[in-house]
XYZ file of C-alpha atoms in Angstrom:
591
model
C 7.353 15.280 -0.419
C 8.191 15.557 3.270
C 8.346 12.600 5.636
C 4.978 13.121 7.461
C 2.984 13.334 4.233
C 4.825 10.298 2.823
C 3.937 8.329 5.952
C 0.317 9.489 5.677
C 0.017 8.273 2.084
C 1.645 4.947 2.892
C -0.668 4.351 5.847
C -3.663 5.377 3.734
C -2.640 2.973 0.971
C -2.204 0.097 3.426
C -5.568 0.736 5.080
C -7.255 1.249 1.703
C -6.079 -2.183 0.563
C -7.236 -3.604 3.892
C -10.544 -1.838 3.276
C -10.958 -3.781 0.043
C -10.484 -7.055 1.896
C -12.969 -5.925 4.550
C -15.391 -4.980 1.776
C -15.160 -8.498 0.327
C -15.649 -9.984 3.786
C -18.599 -7.675 4.497
C -20.473 -8.394 1.283
C -19.456 -12.021 0.928
C -20.311 -13.279 4.399
C -23.199 -12.778 6.802
C -22.262 -10.508 9.726
C -23.484 -10.267 13.285
C -24.569 -6.854 14.552
C -21.392 -6.138 16.624
C -19.106 -7.172 13.750
C -21.106 -5.063 11.298
C -20.637 -2.000 13.511
C -16.889 -2.589 13.599
C -16.835 -2.927 9.817
C -18.820 0.296 9.373
C -16.474 2.081 11.725
C -13.478 0.857 9.752
C -15.095 2.164 6.536
C -15.507 5.542 8.174
C -11.880 5.610 9.336
C -10.499 4.693 5.888
C -12.653 7.321 4.156
C -11.562 9.967 6.674
C -7.900 9.027 6.173
C -8.357 9.126 2.397
C -9.851 12.616 2.707
C -6.822 13.730 4.749
C -4.443 12.365 2.106
C -6.391 14.139 -0.647
C -6.259 17.459 1.230
C -2.490 17.070 1.663
C -2.130 16.447 -2.081
C -4.194 19.498 -2.952
C -2.087 21.705 -0.661
C 1.133 20.298 -2.081
C -0.091 20.843 -5.643
C -0.985 24.424 -4.787
C 2.568 25.053 -3.579
C 3.937 23.525 -6.766
C 2.039 26.066 -8.847
C 3.471 28.940 -6.815
C 7.041 27.615 -6.792
C 8.338 27.322 -10.343
C 11.503 25.543 -9.147
C 9.579 22.762 -7.480
C 8.380 19.565 -9.159
C 5.970 20.103 -12.066
C 2.340 20.634 -11.127
C -0.062 17.777 -11.883
C -2.487 17.950 -14.734
C -5.882 19.587 -14.270
C -7.747 16.296 -14.454
C -5.911 14.966 -11.410
C -6.624 18.130 -9.411
C -10.291 18.028 -10.453
C -10.558 14.390 -9.404
C -9.046 15.151 -5.992
C -11.423 18.094 -5.509
C -14.502 16.033 -6.402
C -13.280 13.111 -4.326
C -12.703 15.381 -1.312
C -16.130 16.989 -1.681
C -17.773 13.568 -1.888
C -15.965 12.300 1.218
C -16.884 15.448 3.161
C -20.540 15.049 2.129
C -20.778 11.383 3.129
C -18.755 11.689 6.329
C -20.806 14.694 7.403
C -24.026 12.747 7.037
C -22.478 9.863 8.919
C -21.441 12.112 11.798
C -24.674 14.130 11.881
C -27.175 11.318 11.517
C -25.236 8.202 12.587
C -27.227 5.037 11.930
C -30.207 7.085 10.734
C -28.600 7.781 7.384
C -28.919 4.109 6.452
C -32.689 4.409 6.312
C -32.745 7.833 4.736
C -34.153 8.060 1.207
C -30.922 9.554 -0.120
C -28.626 7.118 1.651
C -30.812 4.068 1.541
C -27.916 1.762 2.385
C -24.253 2.083 3.450
C -23.199 1.869 -0.189
C -22.254 5.551 -0.224
C -19.627 5.204 2.490
C -18.372 2.005 0.827
C -18.074 3.908 -2.467
C -15.894 6.440 -0.650
C -13.674 3.585 0.554
C -13.383 2.113 -2.945
C -12.528 5.547 -4.358
C -9.830 5.813 -1.689
C -8.434 2.454 -2.791
C -8.525 3.533 -6.435
C -6.791 6.854 -5.725
C -4.065 5.501 -3.457
C -3.232 2.488 -5.623
C -2.977 4.764 -8.668
C -0.257 6.709 -6.853
C 2.006 3.670 -6.811
C 4.350 3.892 -9.768
C 4.282 0.722 -11.840
C 7.724 -0.422 -12.910
C 7.791 -3.266 -15.389
C 10.915 -5.178 -16.404
C 10.894 -7.098 -19.670
C 13.739 -9.213 -18.341
C 11.315 -10.727 -15.833
C 8.276 -11.201 -18.075
C 7.929 -10.414 -21.760
C 4.683 -8.688 -22.897
C 3.064 -11.975 -23.947
C 3.853 -13.596 -20.593
C 2.614 -10.540 -18.687
C -0.607 -10.533 -20.722
C -1.241 -14.211 -20.001
C -0.328 -13.859 -16.323
C -2.851 -11.032 -15.880
C -5.674 -13.212 -17.221
C -4.648 -16.148 -15.028
C -4.601 -13.907 -11.962
C -8.041 -12.466 -12.747
C -9.470 -15.942 -13.314
C -8.202 -17.179 -9.946
C -9.446 -14.061 -8.168
C -12.836 -14.352 -9.859
C -13.132 -18.005 -8.845
C -12.536 -17.143 -5.200
C -14.985 -14.224 -5.267
C -17.734 -16.365 -6.807
C -17.337 -18.836 -3.946
C -18.341 -16.218 -1.367
C -21.450 -17.411 0.520
C -23.475 -14.340 -0.470
C -22.523 -14.649 -4.172
C -24.725 -17.701 -4.777
C -28.108 -18.906 -3.632
C -26.963 -22.300 -2.363
C -23.180 -22.391 -2.658
C -20.937 -23.422 -5.540
C -18.009 -25.787 -5.976
C -14.545 -24.552 -6.896
C -14.791 -26.380 -10.236
C -18.022 -24.623 -11.216
C -16.758 -21.278 -9.906
C -13.536 -21.657 -11.896
C -15.427 -22.522 -15.068
C -17.751 -19.519 -14.653
C -14.856 -17.170 -13.860
C -12.850 -18.428 -16.853
C -15.846 -18.001 -19.114
C -16.416 -14.461 -17.817
C -12.771 -13.317 -17.956
C -12.381 -14.868 -21.420
C -15.716 -13.208 -22.410
C -17.058 -16.527 -23.682
C -20.458 -17.079 -22.107
C -20.465 -20.876 -21.716
C -22.066 -21.746 -18.371
C -22.479 -24.837 -16.208
C -24.943 -23.169 -13.807
C -27.741 -20.712 -14.583
C -26.454 -17.156 -14.133
C -29.898 -15.700 -13.452
C -31.062 -18.098 -10.727
C -27.865 -19.582 -9.287
C -26.098 -16.306 -8.514
C -27.324 -13.468 -6.333
C -27.039 -9.826 -7.330
C -23.580 -9.829 -5.748
C -22.551 -12.876 -7.768
C -23.886 -11.349 -10.980
C -22.030 -8.119 -10.169
C -18.794 -10.105 -9.787
C -19.416 -11.734 -13.162
C -20.088 -8.306 -14.665
C -16.799 -7.035 -13.208
C -14.910 -10.026 -14.630
C -16.487 -9.500 -18.056
C -15.466 -5.840 -18.147
C -11.934 -6.539 -16.960
C -11.600 -9.524 -19.282
C -12.950 -7.637 -22.289
C -10.474 -4.779 -22.014
C -7.737 -6.328 -19.888
C -6.722 -5.452 -16.343
C -3.450 -4.003 -17.675
C -5.401 -1.447 -19.719
C -7.087 -0.021 -16.628
C -4.104 -0.269 -14.291
C -1.603 1.202 -16.746
C -3.714 4.102 -17.917
C -4.881 5.301 -14.509
C -1.388 4.909 -13.093
C -0.113 7.068 -15.952
C -2.989 9.528 -15.471
C -2.235 10.189 -11.805
C 1.559 9.880 -11.946
C 1.912 11.851 -15.196
C 4.571 9.661 -16.773
C 5.961 6.203 -17.364
C 9.262 4.554 -18.102
C 10.294 3.836 -21.673
C 10.180 0.097 -20.972
C 6.585 0.373 -19.719
C 5.568 2.333 -22.812
C 7.275 -0.165 -25.105
C 5.486 -3.120 -23.519
C 2.097 -1.386 -23.466
C 2.447 -0.355 -27.108
C 2.808 -4.047 -28.008
C -0.195 -5.116 -25.923
C -2.441 -2.207 -27.015
C -1.495 -2.394 -30.727
C -0.442 1.255 -30.698
C 1.205 2.418 -33.927
C 3.857 4.380 -32.013
C 5.447 3.885 -28.606
C 4.449 7.402 -27.550
C 0.818 6.695 -28.484
C 0.428 3.779 -26.052
C -1.320 5.752 -23.316
C -3.303 7.786 -25.814
C -4.561 4.501 -27.260
C -5.470 3.213 -23.793
C -7.312 6.457 -23.069
C -9.302 6.152 -26.287
C -10.141 2.515 -25.531
C -11.516 3.388 -22.086
C -13.470 6.433 -23.286
C -14.935 4.527 -26.244
C -15.920 1.596 -24.047
C -17.624 3.724 -21.387
C -19.452 5.824 -23.995
C -20.799 2.912 -26.041
C -21.771 0.881 -22.973
C -23.539 3.857 -21.401
C -25.502 4.688 -24.557
C -26.353 1.027 -25.043
C -27.557 0.676 -21.441
C -29.840 3.696 -21.830
C -31.273 2.346 -25.098
C -31.803 -1.106 -23.597
C -33.543 0.493 -20.609
C -35.982 2.313 -22.892
C -36.949 -0.924 -24.669
C -37.835 -2.757 -21.451
C -41.279 -3.076 -19.928
C -41.186 -1.770 -16.376
C -43.879 -4.270 -15.325
C -41.457 -7.155 -16.043
C -39.117 -6.019 -13.249
C -39.775 -5.881 -9.534
C -37.871 -2.649 -8.921
C -36.289 0.184 -10.873
C -32.892 -0.948 -9.605
C -33.310 -4.423 -11.122
C -34.301 -2.865 -14.453
C -31.214 -0.635 -14.420
C -28.982 -3.570 -13.464
C -30.427 -5.658 -16.307
C -29.687 -2.859 -18.778
C -26.114 -2.331 -17.569
C -25.358 -6.056 -17.375
C -26.495 -6.767 -20.929
C -24.857 -3.619 -22.272
C -21.443 -4.596 -20.880
C -21.920 -8.243 -21.819
C -22.858 -7.281 -25.388
C -20.030 -4.801 -25.968
C -17.477 -7.235 -24.543
C -19.000 -10.003 -26.702
C -19.425 -12.119 -23.563
C -22.876 -13.590 -24.181
C -23.767 -13.752 -20.469
C -27.372 -13.011 -19.556
C -29.318 -12.842 -16.319
C -32.188 -14.588 -18.112
C -32.293 -18.384 -17.785
C -32.923 -18.875 -21.509
C -30.949 -15.839 -22.610
C -32.726 -13.489 -24.992
C -34.719 -16.524 -26.124
C -36.704 -16.079 -22.932
C -40.466 -15.927 -23.768
C -40.724 -12.377 -22.467
C -37.812 -11.100 -24.597
C -37.573 -13.136 -27.803
C -40.111 -10.844 -29.493
C -38.584 -7.560 -28.278
C -37.003 -6.631 -31.597
C -35.982 -3.155 -30.492
C -33.913 -4.671 -27.680
C -32.364 -7.153 -30.100
C -31.361 -4.411 -32.549
C -29.644 -2.472 -29.746
C -27.784 -5.599 -28.628
C -26.738 -6.331 -32.237
C -25.341 -2.817 -32.697
C -23.505 -3.035 -29.367
C -21.738 -6.349 -29.936
C -20.939 -5.487 -33.556
C -19.172 -2.299 -32.392
C -17.343 -4.290 -29.733
C -16.351 -6.903 -32.293
C -15.022 -4.413 -34.844
C -12.042 -3.505 -32.662
C -10.966 -0.191 -31.191
C -8.553 0.787 -34.006
C -11.292 0.205 -36.586
C -13.858 2.218 -34.635
C -11.357 5.066 -34.167
C -10.446 5.070 -37.853
C -14.100 4.913 -38.874
C -14.949 7.897 -36.656
C -12.021 9.850 -38.152
C -13.249 8.999 -41.645
C -16.816 10.116 -40.889
C -15.534 13.379 -39.395
C -13.471 13.994 -42.516
C -16.453 13.358 -44.800
C -18.777 15.573 -42.763
C -16.207 18.373 -42.615
C -15.618 18.293 -46.367
C -19.291 18.231 -47.329
C -20.618 20.609 -44.699
C -21.643 24.059 -46.092
C -19.985 25.702 -43.071
C -16.594 24.304 -44.052
C -16.819 24.851 -47.810
C -13.584 26.893 -47.741
C -11.763 24.385 -45.554
C -12.136 21.265 -47.669
C -8.968 19.230 -47.649
C -8.087 16.189 -49.712
C -6.687 13.455 -47.479
C -5.935 10.126 -49.142
C -6.447 6.911 -47.214
C -8.294 8.346 -44.241
C -9.874 4.907 -44.052
C -6.769 2.714 -43.854
C -6.250 -0.727 -45.366
C -6.883 -2.558 -42.114
C -10.261 -0.850 -41.703
C -11.274 -1.465 -45.312
C -10.505 -5.167 -45.192
C -12.202 -5.582 -41.797
C -15.351 -3.674 -42.772
C -15.695 -5.435 -46.123
C -15.145 -8.869 -44.563
C -17.522 -8.216 -41.658
C -20.262 -6.828 -43.896
C -19.902 -9.645 -46.435
C -19.975 -12.402 -43.817
C -23.005 -10.907 -42.077
C -24.917 -10.332 -45.326
C -24.260 -13.837 -46.676
C -25.049 -15.465 -43.334
C -28.278 -13.456 -43.033
C -29.524 -14.553 -46.454
C -28.600 -18.202 -45.853
C -30.080 -18.339 -42.350
C -33.244 -16.567 -43.447
C -33.764 -19.156 -46.188
C -32.783 -22.231 -44.131
C -34.649 -21.309 -40.941
C -37.698 -19.618 -42.505
C -40.008 -22.544 -41.647
C -37.961 -23.767 -38.708
C -36.798 -21.505 -35.866
C -38.132 -18.361 -37.595
C -41.624 -19.808 -37.964
C -42.896 -18.216 -34.747
C -41.914 -14.739 -35.995
C -43.663 -12.697 -38.663
C -42.448 -10.117 -41.168
C -40.034 -7.705 -39.509
C -39.488 -10.178 -36.670
C -38.116 -12.788 -39.069
C -35.663 -10.242 -40.480
C -34.395 -9.111 -37.057
C -34.097 -12.663 -35.722
C -32.279 -13.865 -38.853
C -29.914 -10.912 -38.593
C -29.300 -11.743 -34.934
C -28.533 -15.384 -35.768
C -26.162 -14.260 -38.522
C -24.244 -11.782 -36.350
C -24.105 -13.499 -32.958
C -21.894 -16.513 -33.878
C -18.927 -14.232 -34.474
C -18.167 -14.266 -30.710
C -21.252 -12.416 -29.355
C -22.853 -15.551 -27.934
C -26.418 -14.314 -27.348
C -29.243 -16.445 -28.681
C -32.783 -15.513 -29.683
C -33.640 -18.996 -31.004
C -33.312 -22.527 -29.676
C -29.793 -23.467 -30.827
C -30.532 -27.199 -30.505
C -33.427 -26.805 -32.988
C -31.301 -25.321 -35.797
C -31.139 -27.219 -39.066
C -27.930 -29.157 -39.732
C -26.741 -26.818 -42.551
C -27.274 -23.831 -40.229
C -25.155 -25.469 -37.535
C -22.353 -26.122 -40.032
C -22.354 -22.496 -41.195
C -22.378 -21.404 -37.549
C -19.206 -23.480 -37.109
C -17.505 -21.405 -39.801
C -18.736 -18.076 -38.429
C -17.617 -18.958 -34.904
C -14.192 -20.007 -36.153
C -13.707 -16.724 -38.041
C -14.824 -14.638 -35.068
C -14.470 -10.893 -34.608
C -11.881 -8.366 -35.745
C -8.346 -7.788 -34.418
C -7.826 -5.691 -31.263
C -11.469 -6.194 -30.291
C -13.255 -7.815 -27.377
C -14.068 -10.874 -29.510
C -12.168 -14.056 -30.316
C -11.716 -16.413 -33.244
C -8.992 -16.388 -35.879
C -10.229 -12.842 -36.732
C -11.746 -11.414 -39.904
C -8.417 -10.086 -41.172
C -6.881 -13.572 -40.961
C -9.783 -15.035 -42.913
C -9.516 -12.241 -45.491
C -5.770 -12.782 -45.967
C -6.272 -16.541 -46.342
C -8.988 -15.973 -48.946
C -6.920 -13.391 -50.832
C -3.948 -15.748 -50.776
C -6.013 -18.478 -52.410
C -7.217 -16.053 -55.095
C -3.674 -14.798 -55.699
C -2.352 -18.346 -56.135
C -5.227 -19.202 -58.454
C -4.381 -16.195 -60.643
C -0.677 -17.003 -60.664
C 0.398 -14.013 -58.585
C 3.380 -14.102 -56.227
C 2.049 -11.259 -54.086
C -1.249 -10.545 -52.342
C -2.626 -7.240 -53.583
C -5.840 -5.507 -52.535
C -7.048 -1.884 -52.693
C -3.839 -0.980 -54.564
C -1.770 -2.162 -51.630
C 0.442 -5.212 -51.102
C -0.015 -7.334 -47.975
C 3.248 -7.717 -46.057
C 4.766 -11.207 -45.906
C 4.816 -11.111 -42.091
C 1.023 -10.648 -42.074
C 0.617 -13.659 -44.353
C 2.845 -15.813 -42.112
C 0.962 -14.734 -38.998
C -2.367 -15.507 -40.645
C -1.181 -18.981 -41.631
C 0.174 -19.626 -38.113
C -3.101 -18.442 -36.544
C -5.195 -20.730 -38.760
C -2.966 -23.746 -38.159
C -2.722 -23.247 -34.390
C -6.484 -22.739 -34.027
C -7.243 -26.014 -35.812
C -4.657 -27.833 -33.687
C -6.189 -26.531 -30.433
C -9.786 -27.188 -31.485
C -8.969 -30.605 -32.945
C -7.112 -31.623 -29.792
C -10.023 -30.464 -27.634
C -12.567 -32.414 -29.687
C -10.423 -35.555 -29.504
C -9.984 -35.403 -25.726
C -13.656 -34.657 -25.000
C -14.851 -37.501 -27.245
C -12.697 -39.810 -25.119
C -13.914 -38.386 -21.809
C -17.597 -38.129 -22.838
C -18.192 -40.712 -25.579
C -21.975 -40.550 -25.090
C -22.108 -37.013 -26.494
C -22.526 -36.505 -30.233
C -19.529 -35.391 -32.272
C -21.563 -32.493 -33.708
C -22.318 -31.105 -30.239
C -18.744 -31.609 -29.000
C -17.295 -29.887 -32.048
C -19.754 -27.023 -31.635
C -18.728 -26.668 -27.991
C -14.995 -26.563 -28.809
C -15.372 -24.069 -31.652
C -17.535 -21.906 -29.387
C -14.979 -22.085 -26.558
C -11.948 -21.285 -28.732
C -13.650 -18.344 -30.420
C -15.064 -17.166 -27.054
C -18.595 -17.274 -28.493
C -20.617 -18.935 -25.757
C -23.217 -20.604 -27.959
C -23.977 -24.224 -27.164
C -26.191 -27.057 -28.305
C -27.023 -27.684 -24.655
C -24.346 -30.129 -23.467
C -22.076 -27.843 -21.380
C -23.623 -28.645 -18.004
C -23.765 -32.373 -18.836
C -20.030 -32.693 -19.559
C -17.706 -34.408 -17.116
C -15.234 -32.502 -14.940
C -12.370 -33.457 -17.238
C -14.172 -32.142 -20.316
C -14.946 -28.889 -18.538
C -11.254 -28.445 -17.748
C -10.509 -28.994 -21.443
C -13.057 -26.314 -22.360
C -11.526 -23.943 -19.801
C -8.104 -24.393 -21.389
C -9.556 -23.851 -24.866
C -11.400 -20.713 -23.715
C -8.250 -19.310 -22.155
C -6.088 -20.085 -25.181
C -8.728 -18.633 -27.486
C -8.892 -15.395 -25.482
C -5.166 -14.730 -25.208
C -4.580 -16.320 -28.665
C -2.440 -19.366 -29.262
C 0.114 -17.147 -30.980
C 0.600 -15.232 -27.702
C 1.041 -18.539 -25.872
C 3.718 -19.571 -28.366
C 5.465 -16.196 -28.040
C 5.351 -16.531 -24.259
C 6.968 -19.979 -24.326
C 9.671 -19.502 -26.945
C 12.425 -16.926 -26.699
C 13.071 -14.668 -29.648
C 16.262 -15.244 -31.622
C 18.497 -12.444 -32.774
C 18.391 -11.486 -36.444
C 21.525 -12.845 -38.068
C 23.324 -11.286 -41.009
C 23.014 -14.212 -43.404
C 20.390 -16.154 -45.378
C 20.437 -19.721 -46.641
C 19.725 -20.556 -50.301
C 16.000 -20.879 -51.050
C 14.395 -24.055 -52.355
C 10.775 -24.865 -53.215
C 9.029 -27.886 -51.746
C 6.491 -30.045 -53.538
C 3.058 -29.128 -52.197
C 0.606 -30.961 -54.474
């Protein structure tokens, strides 16, 4: 790359970042007419500069194709993105130059959002060109993972404090609690999301939910790899640990699958939610679309946030069973975990291919297409949901289910059974649940979702290993065996550590809150702490009434529950080298 083009890209990157700050200032604060014109002019300049940088890239890439001794040509996806981006910028800038201020009132360009989108695309493209270089000597993967969530929480807190983000302003404490709950995909709130925040504020919360559900490192790392076409071995090694990739070389492939799966499921879910809504219940088509997208993302990320004051228990939505079934399917898929969904899709493809008449001559026997992890997770998830459904249906038949009839009772009972495992949506009054139902909800919240998912809790696999360990000890076995496989000792030790650490964190939180808010009942405080640790978001209605100190405790519990206490421990302690000796073993008296 020659010096002029390098300077152009650097200037474009600097102005693109400045454009992001201007964007925040523009949307977060009220502007006078002269200032607004300056801001619009700056948007135009950044978009024009971004277009120039894109054209330079396209010309350079064309030369690379013709010169086989030059640097390797970029992949087709990058070239296609630059072409589409350039065409979009030309389209918007042409309208801006031809029509000036008139384009803001045009039906096609109803507001300056199109030129702002061009600026944000410029930011995205230029930042993706910066090669990320990560050193494990500075931060280990666990520390980097935790630091990314802390940074997003702080950024979200500041964004939610923008004047235009709320109706009447918000304190830093309340903004921090809301941002933590959104980034940790929990759903506990101290102010009403639907009435306290404007559309901008709700959009910020939606952004935090999406980033928190998948992780900012997932987006940054993949798109940096996509545009740069490579990564250092150290980056791949760290990302493979954080993305649970089976091989180091599969790290970016795993990230790609996570992003594609997320976008696909959320898009399909948003469309289905949109079709179940009554257009008369919304003022505009835009508000109906925003409602669909917000609840789709919130459901898949198991966040539990809703723009409705009473959640899905709102009088206009508690009897919309089609909507509830879509939401159930969405948060169940999000709670299964990306490796499980990928393995399940591969299994279904294999079954269809083998039993399809078109492929009768291509049938192949492949053992263990559905791996052990998927089998245990699916069996545990199905069993927990089925048992909880039957118990809740029986216990709440004449209580919270009394207002429903027939099919409605079934759907509502299924929703109550599935939502405690980190989804956080409610279609009944949680404070009206019978005491046995609340106790079972405790257990379901504590277990949570599956590994490598958007949910929290100790995870279904941990619960399954603990249960299998008990059964193995009862039968006198020294090993845990299931599906003709033996569970590795390291998995058993991790499961035990996860269970112990979760109870320590939750127990400590309950103890501190009972001291800070002694007027609250122990049942409600315990429910709040279990909900926070497992990033569920369900509450018996005491969150907003808690003191500032108790809210800080809940924020810490939410954060620890999202990143997992095991990650916190790994971030604090340094790993020891494996030594070439072992001490003699001795058994301790247990009971």
